[in-house]
Short mmCIF file of N, CA and C in Angstrom, two decimals:
data_model
loop_
_atom_site.label_atom_id
_atom_site.label_comp_id
_atom_site.label_asym_id
_atom_site.label_seq_id
_atom_site.Cartn_x
_atom_site.Cartn_y
_atom_site.Cartn_z
N UNK X 1 -14.37 -3.12 1.85
CA UNK X 1 -15.42 -3.11 0.70
C UNK X 1 -14.74 -2.21 -0.53
N UNK X 2 -14.57 -2.91 -1.50
CA UNK X 2 -13.99 -2.15 -2.74
C UNK X 2 -15.09 -1.43 -3.33
N UNK X 3 -14.53 -0.12 -3.55
CA UNK X 3 -15.48 0.75 -4.53
C UNK X 3 -15.27 0.40 -5.84
N UNK X 4 -16.16 1.07 -6.83
CA UNK X 4 -15.98 0.80 -8.33
C UNK X 4 -14.64 1.16 -8.66
N UNK X 5 -14.09 2.31 -8.21
CA UNK X 5 -12.86 2.81 -8.53
C UNK X 5 -11.81 1.67 -8.30
N UNK X 6 -11.84 1.27 -7.10
CA UNK X 6 -10.97 0.21 -6.48
C UNK X 6 -11.01 -1.08 -7.33
N UNK X 7 -12.34 -1.53 -7.81
CA UNK X 7 -12.43 -2.63 -8.57
C UNK X 7 -11.68 -2.50 -9.96
N UNK X 8 -11.96 -1.32 -10.60
CA UNK X 8 -11.34 -1.09 -11.93
C UNK X 8 -9.94 -0.99 -11.64
N UNK X 9 -9.30 -0.46 -10.64
CA UNK X 9 -7.96 -0.37 -10.33
C UNK X 9 -7.37 -1.77 -10.08
N UNK X 10 -8.15 -2.54 -9.50
CA UNK X 10 -7.54 -3.99 -9.21
C UNK X 10 -7.61 -4.92 -10.32
N UNK X 11 -8.43 -4.53 -11.40
CA UNK X 11 -8.44 -5.38 -12.47
C UNK X 11 -6.97 -5.60 -13.27
N UNK X 12 -6.72 -6.73 -13.79
CA UNK X 12 -5.42 -6.88 -14.33
C UNK X 12 -5.19 -6.14 -15.63
N UNK X 13 -4.16 -5.36 -15.79
CA UNK X 13 -3.93 -4.86 -17.02
C UNK X 13 -3.45 -6.12 -18.12
N UNK X 14 -3.70 -5.83 -19.23
CA UNK X 14 -3.44 -6.81 -20.19
C UNK X 14 -1.78 -6.98 -20.35
N UNK X 15 -1.45 -8.12 -20.22
CA UNK X 15 0.12 -8.36 -20.23
C UNK X 15 0.87 -8.13 -18.80
N UNK X 16 0.16 -7.75 -17.94
CA UNK X 16 0.70 -7.40 -16.57
C UNK X 16 1.16 -8.48 -15.95
N UNK X 17 2.41 -8.66 -15.23
CA UNK X 17 2.73 -9.88 -14.60
C UNK X 17 2.18 -9.88 -13.18
N UNK X 18 2.08 -11.12 -12.59
CA UNK X 18 1.56 -11.07 -11.30
C UNK X 18 2.34 -10.08 -10.34
N UNK X 19 3.65 -10.11 -10.41
CA UNK X 19 4.64 -9.38 -9.56
C UNK X 19 4.23 -7.97 -9.76
N UNK X 20 4.05 -7.39 -11.12
CA UNK X 20 3.91 -6.02 -11.29
C UNK X 20 2.49 -5.60 -10.73
N UNK X 21 1.42 -6.53 -10.79
CA UNK X 21 0.08 -6.21 -10.42
C UNK X 21 0.12 -6.21 -8.77
N UNK X 22 0.98 -6.91 -8.10
CA UNK X 22 1.12 -7.02 -6.83
C UNK X 22 1.75 -5.73 -6.36
N UNK X 23 2.85 -5.12 -7.00
CA UNK X 23 3.42 -3.87 -6.55
C UNK X 23 2.35 -2.86 -6.77
N UNK X 24 1.62 -2.82 -7.91
CA UNK X 24 0.64 -1.65 -8.18
C UNK X 24 -0.34 -1.66 -7.02
N UNK X 25 -0.85 -2.85 -6.57
CA UNK X 25 -1.89 -2.79 -5.76
C UNK X 25 -1.43 -2.51 -4.38
N UNK X 26 -0.13 -3.06 -4.06
CA UNK X 26 0.38 -2.57 -2.72
C UNK X 26 0.60 -1.23 -2.57
N UNK X 27 1.21 -0.46 -3.58
CA UNK X 27 1.27 1.02 -3.62
C UNK X 27 -0.06 1.56 -3.53
N UNK X 28 -0.99 1.20 -4.25
CA UNK X 28 -2.33 1.83 -4.07
C UNK X 28 -2.87 1.64 -2.55
N UNK X 29 -2.73 0.60 -2.15
CA UNK X 29 -3.13 0.40 -0.67
C UNK X 29 -2.14 1.05 0.33
N UNK X 30 -1.25 1.80 -0.13
CA UNK X 30 -0.36 2.51 0.75
C UNK X 30 0.48 1.57 1.59
N UNK X 31 0.77 0.31 0.92
CA UNK X 31 1.63 -0.56 1.62
C UNK X 31 3.05 -0.53 0.87
N UNK X 32 3.60 0.66 0.84
CA UNK X 32 4.68 0.96 0.02
C UNK X 32 5.89 0.08 0.30
N UNK X 33 6.19 -0.37 1.58
CA UNK X 33 7.21 -1.37 1.85
C UNK X 33 7.19 -2.70 1.17
N UNK X 34 5.99 -3.20 1.08
CA UNK X 34 5.70 -4.46 0.41
C UNK X 34 5.94 -4.24 -1.09
N UNK X 35 5.45 -3.19 -1.65
CA UNK X 35 5.58 -2.86 -3.10
C UNK X 35 7.10 -2.88 -3.53
N UNK X 36 7.90 -2.05 -2.64
CA UNK X 36 9.30 -1.92 -2.92
C UNK X 36 9.96 -3.27 -2.99
N UNK X 37 9.63 -4.25 -2.00
CA UNK X 37 10.18 -5.61 -1.89
C UNK X 37 9.78 -6.40 -3.09
N UNK X 38 8.57 -6.06 -3.59
CA UNK X 38 8.26 -6.99 -4.84
C UNK X 38 9.05 -6.42 -6.08
N UNK X 39 9.19 -5.11 -6.18
CA UNK X 39 10.07 -4.54 -7.19
C UNK X 39 11.29 -5.17 -7.07
N UNK X 40 11.86 -5.15 -5.96
CA UNK X 40 13.24 -5.57 -5.73
C UNK X 40 13.48 -7.04 -6.35
N UNK X 41 12.49 -7.86 -6.00
CA UNK X 41 12.34 -9.23 -6.61
C UNK X 41 12.29 -9.36 -8.08
N UNK X 42 11.40 -8.49 -8.72
CA UNK X 42 11.33 -8.41 -10.08
C UNK X 42 12.39 -7.92 -10.76
N UNK X 43 13.18 -7.08 -10.15
CA UNK X 43 14.34 -6.55 -10.79
C UNK X 43 15.47 -7.62 -11.02
N UNK X 44 15.50 -8.61 -10.20
CA UNK X 44 16.52 -9.59 -10.16
C UNK X 44 16.44 -10.33 -11.70
N UNK X 45 15.33 -10.63 -12.17
CA UNK X 45 15.29 -11.52 -13.40
C UNK X 45 14.72 -10.67 -14.61
N UNK X 46 14.74 -9.44 -14.58
CA UNK X 46 14.18 -8.62 -15.61
C UNK X 46 15.20 -8.37 -16.83
N UNK X 47 14.73 -8.35 -17.93
CA UNK X 47 15.65 -8.14 -19.10
C UNK X 47 16.23 -6.63 -18.92
N UNK X 48 17.30 -6.29 -19.73
CA UNK X 48 17.78 -5.08 -19.87
C UNK X 48 16.92 -3.95 -20.37
N UNK X 49 16.03 -4.55 -21.43
CA UNK X 49 15.03 -3.56 -21.86
C UNK X 49 13.97 -3.07 -20.90
N UNK X 50 13.56 -4.03 -20.04
CA UNK X 50 12.45 -3.68 -19.14
C UNK X 50 13.03 -2.82 -17.79
N UNK X 51 14.21 -3.11 -17.54
CA UNK X 51 14.97 -2.58 -16.22
C UNK X 51 14.74 -1.17 -16.21
N UNK X 52 14.89 -0.34 -17.09
CA UNK X 52 14.91 1.16 -16.74
C UNK X 52 13.39 1.56 -16.35
N UNK X 53 12.38 1.08 -17.03
CA UNK X 53 10.94 1.48 -16.58
C UNK X 53 10.71 0.97 -15.22
N UNK X 54 11.15 -0.27 -14.99
CA UNK X 54 10.85 -0.81 -13.50
C UNK X 54 11.60 0.08 -12.46
N UNK X 55 12.94 0.31 -12.61
CA UNK X 55 13.61 0.96 -11.76
C UNK X 55 13.00 2.45 -11.58
N UNK X 56 12.60 3.04 -12.69
CA UNK X 56 11.99 4.38 -12.46
C UNK X 56 10.72 4.35 -11.62
N UNK X 57 9.86 3.30 -11.87
CA UNK X 57 8.67 3.09 -10.98
C UNK X 57 8.95 2.87 -9.53
N UNK X 58 9.98 1.99 -9.32
CA UNK X 58 10.54 1.74 -8.12
C UNK X 58 10.91 3.06 -7.45
N UNK X 59 11.74 3.86 -8.00
CA UNK X 59 12.08 5.16 -7.44
C UNK X 59 11.06 5.93 -7.10
N UNK X 60 9.95 5.96 -7.86
CA UNK X 60 8.76 6.80 -7.75
C UNK X 60 7.94 6.30 -6.46
N UNK X 61 7.90 5.00 -6.23
CA UNK X 61 7.21 4.51 -5.13
C UNK X 61 8.07 4.74 -3.91
N UNK X 62 9.33 4.60 -4.00
CA UNK X 62 10.22 4.83 -2.98
C UNK X 62 10.16 6.21 -2.39
N UNK X 63 9.99 7.18 -3.19
CA UNK X 63 9.88 8.64 -2.95
C UNK X 63 8.47 8.90 -2.24
N UNK X 64 7.36 8.11 -2.70
CA UNK X 64 6.03 8.17 -2.11
C UNK X 64 6.19 7.60 -0.61
N UNK X 65 6.87 6.50 -0.54
CA UNK X 65 7.19 5.81 0.79
C UNK X 65 7.75 6.85 1.84
N UNK X 66 8.68 7.60 1.29
CA UNK X 66 9.44 8.56 2.20
C UNK X 66 8.41 9.57 2.58
N UNK X 67 7.58 9.94 1.62
CA UNK X 67 6.52 11.17 1.92
C UNK X 67 5.56 10.59 3.04
N UNK X 68 5.23 9.29 2.89
CA UNK X 68 4.38 8.65 3.74
C UNK X 68 4.82 8.57 5.10
N UNK X 69 6.09 8.13 5.17
CA UNK X 69 7.01 8.15 6.39
C UNK X 69 6.98 9.34 7.13
N UNK X 70 7.04 10.49 6.42
CA UNK X 70 7.08 11.91 6.92
C UNK X 70 5.68 12.11 7.50
N UNK X 71 4.65 11.78 6.90
CA UNK X 71 3.29 11.92 7.48
C UNK X 71 3.09 11.27 8.77
N UNK X 72 3.53 9.95 8.77
CA UNK X 72 3.37 9.23 9.87
C UNK X 72 4.27 9.91 11.15
N UNK X 73 5.35 10.20 10.86
CA UNK X 73 6.16 10.87 11.79
C UNK X 73 5.63 12.21 12.52
N UNK X 74 5.09 13.07 11.51
CA UNK X 74 4.33 14.24 11.86
C UNK X 74 3.03 14.03 12.74
N UNK X 75 2.38 13.02 12.51
CA UNK X 75 1.30 12.63 13.16
C UNK X 75 1.68 12.30 14.53
N UNK X 76 2.52 11.29 14.64
CA UNK X 76 3.08 10.77 16.03
C UNK X 76 3.89 11.71 16.80
N UNK X 77 4.18 12.95 16.22
CA UNK X 77 4.85 13.91 16.95
C UNK X 77 3.97 14.96 17.48
N UNK X 78 2.55 14.81 17.09
CA UNK X 78 1.56 15.78 17.58
C UNK X 78 1.40 16.97 16.64
N UNK X 79 2.00 16.98 15.41
CA UNK X 79 1.91 18.13 14.56
C UNK X 79 0.53 18.45 14.11
N UNK X 80 -0.29 17.40 14.11
CA UNK X 80 -1.66 17.70 13.68
C UNK X 80 -2.65 18.23 14.74
N UNK X 81 -2.09 18.34 16.11
CA UNK X 81 -3.03 18.89 17.09
C UNK X 81 -3.39 20.17 16.88
N UNK X 82 -2.50 20.92 16.07
CA UNK X 82 -2.85 22.57 15.92
C UNK X 82 -3.73 22.54 14.57
N UNK X 83 -4.06 21.47 13.99
CA UNK X 83 -4.73 21.46 12.73
C UNK X 83 -6.00 20.55 12.74
N UNK X 84 -6.93 20.69 13.57
CA UNK X 84 -8.04 19.88 13.58
C UNK X 84 -8.97 20.11 12.37
N UNK X 85 -9.64 19.05 11.97
CA UNK X 85 -10.51 19.10 10.71
C UNK X 85 -11.87 19.37 11.19
N UNK X 86 -12.59 20.39 10.76
CA UNK X 86 -14.05 20.72 10.96
C UNK X 86 -14.89 19.72 10.42
N UNK X 87 -15.50 18.86 11.21
CA UNK X 87 -16.50 17.89 10.67
C UNK X 87 -17.94 18.37 10.46
N UNK X 88 -18.26 19.46 11.09
CA UNK X 88 -19.50 20.04 11.10
C UNK X 88 -20.18 19.61 12.39
N UNK X 89 -21.37 20.32 12.62
CA UNK X 89 -21.92 20.08 13.82
C UNK X 89 -21.15 20.29 15.06
N UNK X 90 -20.21 21.19 14.96
CA UNK X 90 -19.27 21.49 16.07
C UNK X 90 -18.32 20.35 16.51
N UNK X 91 -18.12 19.40 15.65
CA UNK X 91 -17.24 18.22 15.85
C UNK X 91 -15.88 18.52 15.05
N UNK X 92 -14.75 18.30 15.89
CA UNK X 92 -13.49 18.53 15.13
C UNK X 92 -12.75 17.11 15.21
N UNK X 93 -11.97 16.83 14.20
CA UNK X 93 -11.28 15.55 14.11
C UNK X 93 -9.74 15.91 13.93
N UNK X 94 -8.92 15.12 14.80
CA UNK X 94 -7.52 15.39 14.80
C UNK X 94 -6.77 14.04 14.58
N UNK X 95 -5.71 14.04 13.71
CA UNK X 95 -5.02 12.77 13.52
C UNK X 95 -4.05 12.83 14.73
N UNK X 96 -4.12 11.59 15.55
CA UNK X 96 -3.44 11.43 16.86
C UNK X 96 -2.25 10.45 16.70
N UNK X 97 -2.56 9.37 15.93
CA UNK X 97 -1.61 8.39 15.97
C UNK X 97 -1.51 7.66 14.68
N UNK X 98 -0.35 7.22 14.20
CA UNK X 98 -0.09 6.54 12.85
C UNK X 98 0.85 5.41 12.95
N UNK X 99 0.55 4.57 12.16
CA UNK X 99 1.65 3.41 11.96
C UNK X 99 1.70 3.17 10.33
N UNK X 100 2.37 2.19 9.83
CA UNK X 100 2.31 2.01 8.51
C UNK X 100 1.14 1.33 7.88
N UNK X 101 0.42 0.90 8.99
CA UNK X 101 -0.89 0.23 8.70
C UNK X 101 -2.06 0.97 8.79
N UNK X 102 -2.12 1.73 9.91
CA UNK X 102 -3.56 2.58 10.17
C UNK X 102 -3.27 3.96 10.65
N UNK X 103 -4.31 4.61 10.69
CA UNK X 103 -4.18 6.12 11.46
C UNK X 103 -5.41 6.03 12.46
N UNK X 104 -5.05 6.74 13.59
CA UNK X 104 -6.06 6.89 14.47
C UNK X 104 -6.53 8.50 14.62
N UNK X 105 -7.82 8.52 14.62
CA UNK X 105 -8.47 9.87 14.59
C UNK X 105 -9.09 10.16 15.79
N UNK X 106 -8.98 11.24 16.42
CA UNK X 106 -9.81 11.71 17.63
C UNK X 106 -10.81 12.65 17.26
N UNK X 107 -12.05 12.47 17.67
CA UNK X 107 -13.14 13.33 17.41
C UNK X 107 -13.64 13.98 18.76
N UNK X 108 -13.86 15.22 18.67
CA UNK X 108 -14.31 16.15 19.91
C UNK X 108 -15.32 16.99 19.60
N UNK X 109 -16.28 17.18 20.41
CA UNK X 109 -17.36 18.28 20.16
C UNK X 109 -17.02 19.58 20.93
N UNK X 110 -17.79 20.48 20.90
CA UNK X 110 -17.55 21.81 21.56
C UNK X 110 -17.34 21.65 22.99
N UNK X 111 -17.94 20.73 23.49
CA UNK X 111 -17.85 20.39 24.94
C UNK X 111 -16.53 19.50 25.30
N UNK X 112 -15.78 19.14 24.45
CA UNK X 112 -14.77 18.17 24.57
C UNK X 112 -15.00 16.83 24.79
N UNK X 113 -16.21 16.45 24.44
CA UNK X 113 -16.64 14.92 24.48
C UNK X 113 -16.33 14.39 23.09
N UNK X 114 -15.94 13.14 23.14
CA UNK X 114 -15.73 12.46 21.87
C UNK X 114 -15.13 11.09 22.03
N UNK X 115 -14.36 10.77 21.09
CA UNK X 115 -13.68 9.45 21.08
C UNK X 115 -12.75 9.36 19.87
N UNK X 116 -12.17 8.00 19.76
CA UNK X 116 -11.39 7.88 18.64
C UNK X 116 -11.82 6.67 17.67
N UNK X 117 -11.31 6.88 16.49
CA UNK X 117 -11.73 5.82 15.41
C UNK X 117 -10.39 5.59 14.76
N UNK X 118 -10.13 4.22 14.36
CA UNK X 118 -9.08 3.99 13.64
C UNK X 118 -9.33 3.49 12.20
N UNK X 119 -8.62 3.87 11.13
CA UNK X 119 -8.91 3.42 9.85
C UNK X 119 -7.58 2.85 9.28
N UNK X 120 -7.64 1.84 8.45
CA UNK X 120 -6.50 1.31 7.71
C UNK X 120 -6.12 2.33 6.68
N UNK X 121 -4.89 2.58 6.26
CA UNK X 121 -4.62 3.56 5.43
C UNK X 121 -5.36 3.33 3.94
N UNK X 122 -5.53 2.12 3.49
CA UNK X 122 -6.23 2.14 2.17
C UNK X 122 -7.76 2.45 2.42
N UNK X 123 -8.23 2.65 3.56
CA UNK X 123 -9.58 3.16 3.77
C UNK X 123 -9.65 4.62 3.61
N UNK X 124 -8.51 5.28 3.67
CA UNK X 124 -8.52 6.75 3.61
C UNK X 124 -8.50 7.20 2.28
N UNK X 125 -9.18 8.05 1.78
CA UNK X 125 -9.28 8.50 0.43
C UNK X 125 -8.07 9.37 -0.08
N UNK X 126 -7.71 9.18 -1.33
CA UNK X 126 -6.63 10.02 -1.79
C UNK X 126 -6.73 11.57 -1.47
N UNK X 127 -8.03 11.97 -1.63
CA UNK X 127 -8.32 13.36 -1.47
C UNK X 127 -8.01 13.75 0.09
N UNK X 128 -8.48 12.83 1.07
CA UNK X 128 -8.05 13.20 2.46
C UNK X 128 -6.57 13.08 2.67
N UNK X 129 -6.00 12.25 2.09
CA UNK X 129 -4.57 12.10 2.25
C UNK X 129 -3.80 13.38 1.76
N UNK X 130 -4.24 13.86 0.64
CA UNK X 130 -3.81 15.14 0.17
C UNK X 130 -3.97 16.26 1.13
N UNK X 131 -5.16 16.26 1.82
CA UNK X 131 -5.29 17.23 2.84
C UNK X 131 -4.34 17.02 4.09
N UNK X 132 -4.02 15.80 4.35
CA UNK X 132 -3.01 15.50 5.39
C UNK X 132 -1.60 16.05 5.04
N UNK X 133 -1.32 15.77 3.79
CA UNK X 133 0.14 16.15 3.29
C UNK X 133 0.19 17.73 3.26
N UNK X 134 -0.96 18.45 2.91
CA UNK X 134 -0.92 19.87 2.89
C UNK X 134 -0.48 20.41 4.10
N UNK X 135 -0.62 19.73 5.24
CA UNK X 135 -0.09 20.37 6.68
C UNK X 135 1.35 20.33 6.79
N UNK X 136 1.94 19.39 6.03
CA UNK X 136 3.41 19.25 6.13
C UNK X 136 4.32 20.24 5.57
N UNK X 137 5.50 20.41 6.12
CA UNK X 137 6.50 21.31 5.44
C UNK X 137 7.25 20.44 4.52
N UNK X 138 6.95 20.61 3.25
CA UNK X 138 7.50 19.64 2.22
C UNK X 138 8.66 20.48 1.54
N UNK X 139 9.66 19.61 1.22
CA UNK X 139 10.72 19.88 0.44
C UNK X 139 10.29 19.93 -1.10
N UNK X 140 11.11 20.28 -2.05
CA UNK X 140 10.97 20.16 -3.37
C UNK X 140 10.76 18.91 -3.85
N UNK X 141 11.65 17.90 -3.36
CA UNK X 141 11.48 16.51 -3.56
C UNK X 141 10.22 15.98 -3.04
N UNK X 142 9.82 16.37 -1.93
CA UNK X 142 8.49 15.87 -1.31
C UNK X 142 7.37 16.30 -2.29
N UNK X 143 7.52 17.48 -2.83
CA UNK X 143 6.35 18.00 -3.63
C UNK X 143 6.37 17.20 -5.12
N UNK X 144 7.43 16.80 -5.51
CA UNK X 144 7.48 15.91 -6.62
C UNK X 144 6.93 14.51 -6.30
N UNK X 145 7.17 14.03 -5.09
CA UNK X 145 6.47 12.83 -4.55
C UNK X 145 5.02 13.05 -4.34
N UNK X 146 4.63 14.03 -3.90
CA UNK X 146 3.17 14.26 -3.72
C UNK X 146 2.47 14.39 -5.17
N UNK X 147 3.19 15.04 -6.08
CA UNK X 147 2.57 14.99 -7.42
C UNK X 147 2.36 13.69 -8.11
N UNK X 148 3.35 12.75 -7.70
CA UNK X 148 3.23 11.37 -8.14
C UNK X 148 2.14 10.60 -7.50
N UNK X 149 2.06 10.90 -6.22
CA UNK X 149 0.92 10.45 -5.35
C UNK X 149 -0.52 10.83 -5.89
N UNK X 150 -0.54 12.09 -6.25
CA UNK X 150 -1.73 12.72 -6.79
C UNK X 150 -2.15 11.94 -8.03
N UNK X 151 -1.23 11.86 -8.93
CA UNK X 151 -1.30 11.25 -10.23
C UNK X 151 -1.65 9.77 -10.06
N UNK X 152 -1.07 9.02 -9.25
CA UNK X 152 -1.49 7.57 -8.83
C UNK X 152 -2.95 7.48 -8.28
N UNK X 153 -3.40 8.52 -7.54
CA UNK X 153 -4.72 8.40 -7.05
C UNK X 153 -5.72 9.19 -7.88
N UNK X 154 -5.40 9.58 -9.07
CA UNK X 154 -6.29 10.15 -9.90
C UNK X 154 -6.75 11.56 -9.28
N UNK X 155 -5.86 12.30 -8.76
CA UNK X 155 -6.32 13.59 -8.17
C UNK X 155 -5.67 14.73 -9.14
#
């Protein structure tokens, strides 16, 4: 289900090509690989005047993709086991498994009872993603990518 912000984001910008819109939406939905493929297709037939701006945007998305891959690797290595999120009422949530499509979250109460839930990445808010990224050991380049991510997500 699209939120109002998602609908506003999904609206075509005036003069935006279908390929550019597709790239923008793929990056917003955290499908960075798809967005990069679309940019590569667009760069083939673009004019010399348009090329620098598209290449800069592609570089920005590639950097965010790298940061996203780092997050997935950290989740799958168990790095988030030591960083559960307090959900209130004695329930803690831990990121336990991640793919390029989805994240699995384990929930446990004070007695150790609970279960898991999966979310597609596009269902995870930018604010929550920022919290996940804050657990990672980020390089200077990663922090620049995180700044671009924050900008892209209105944070």
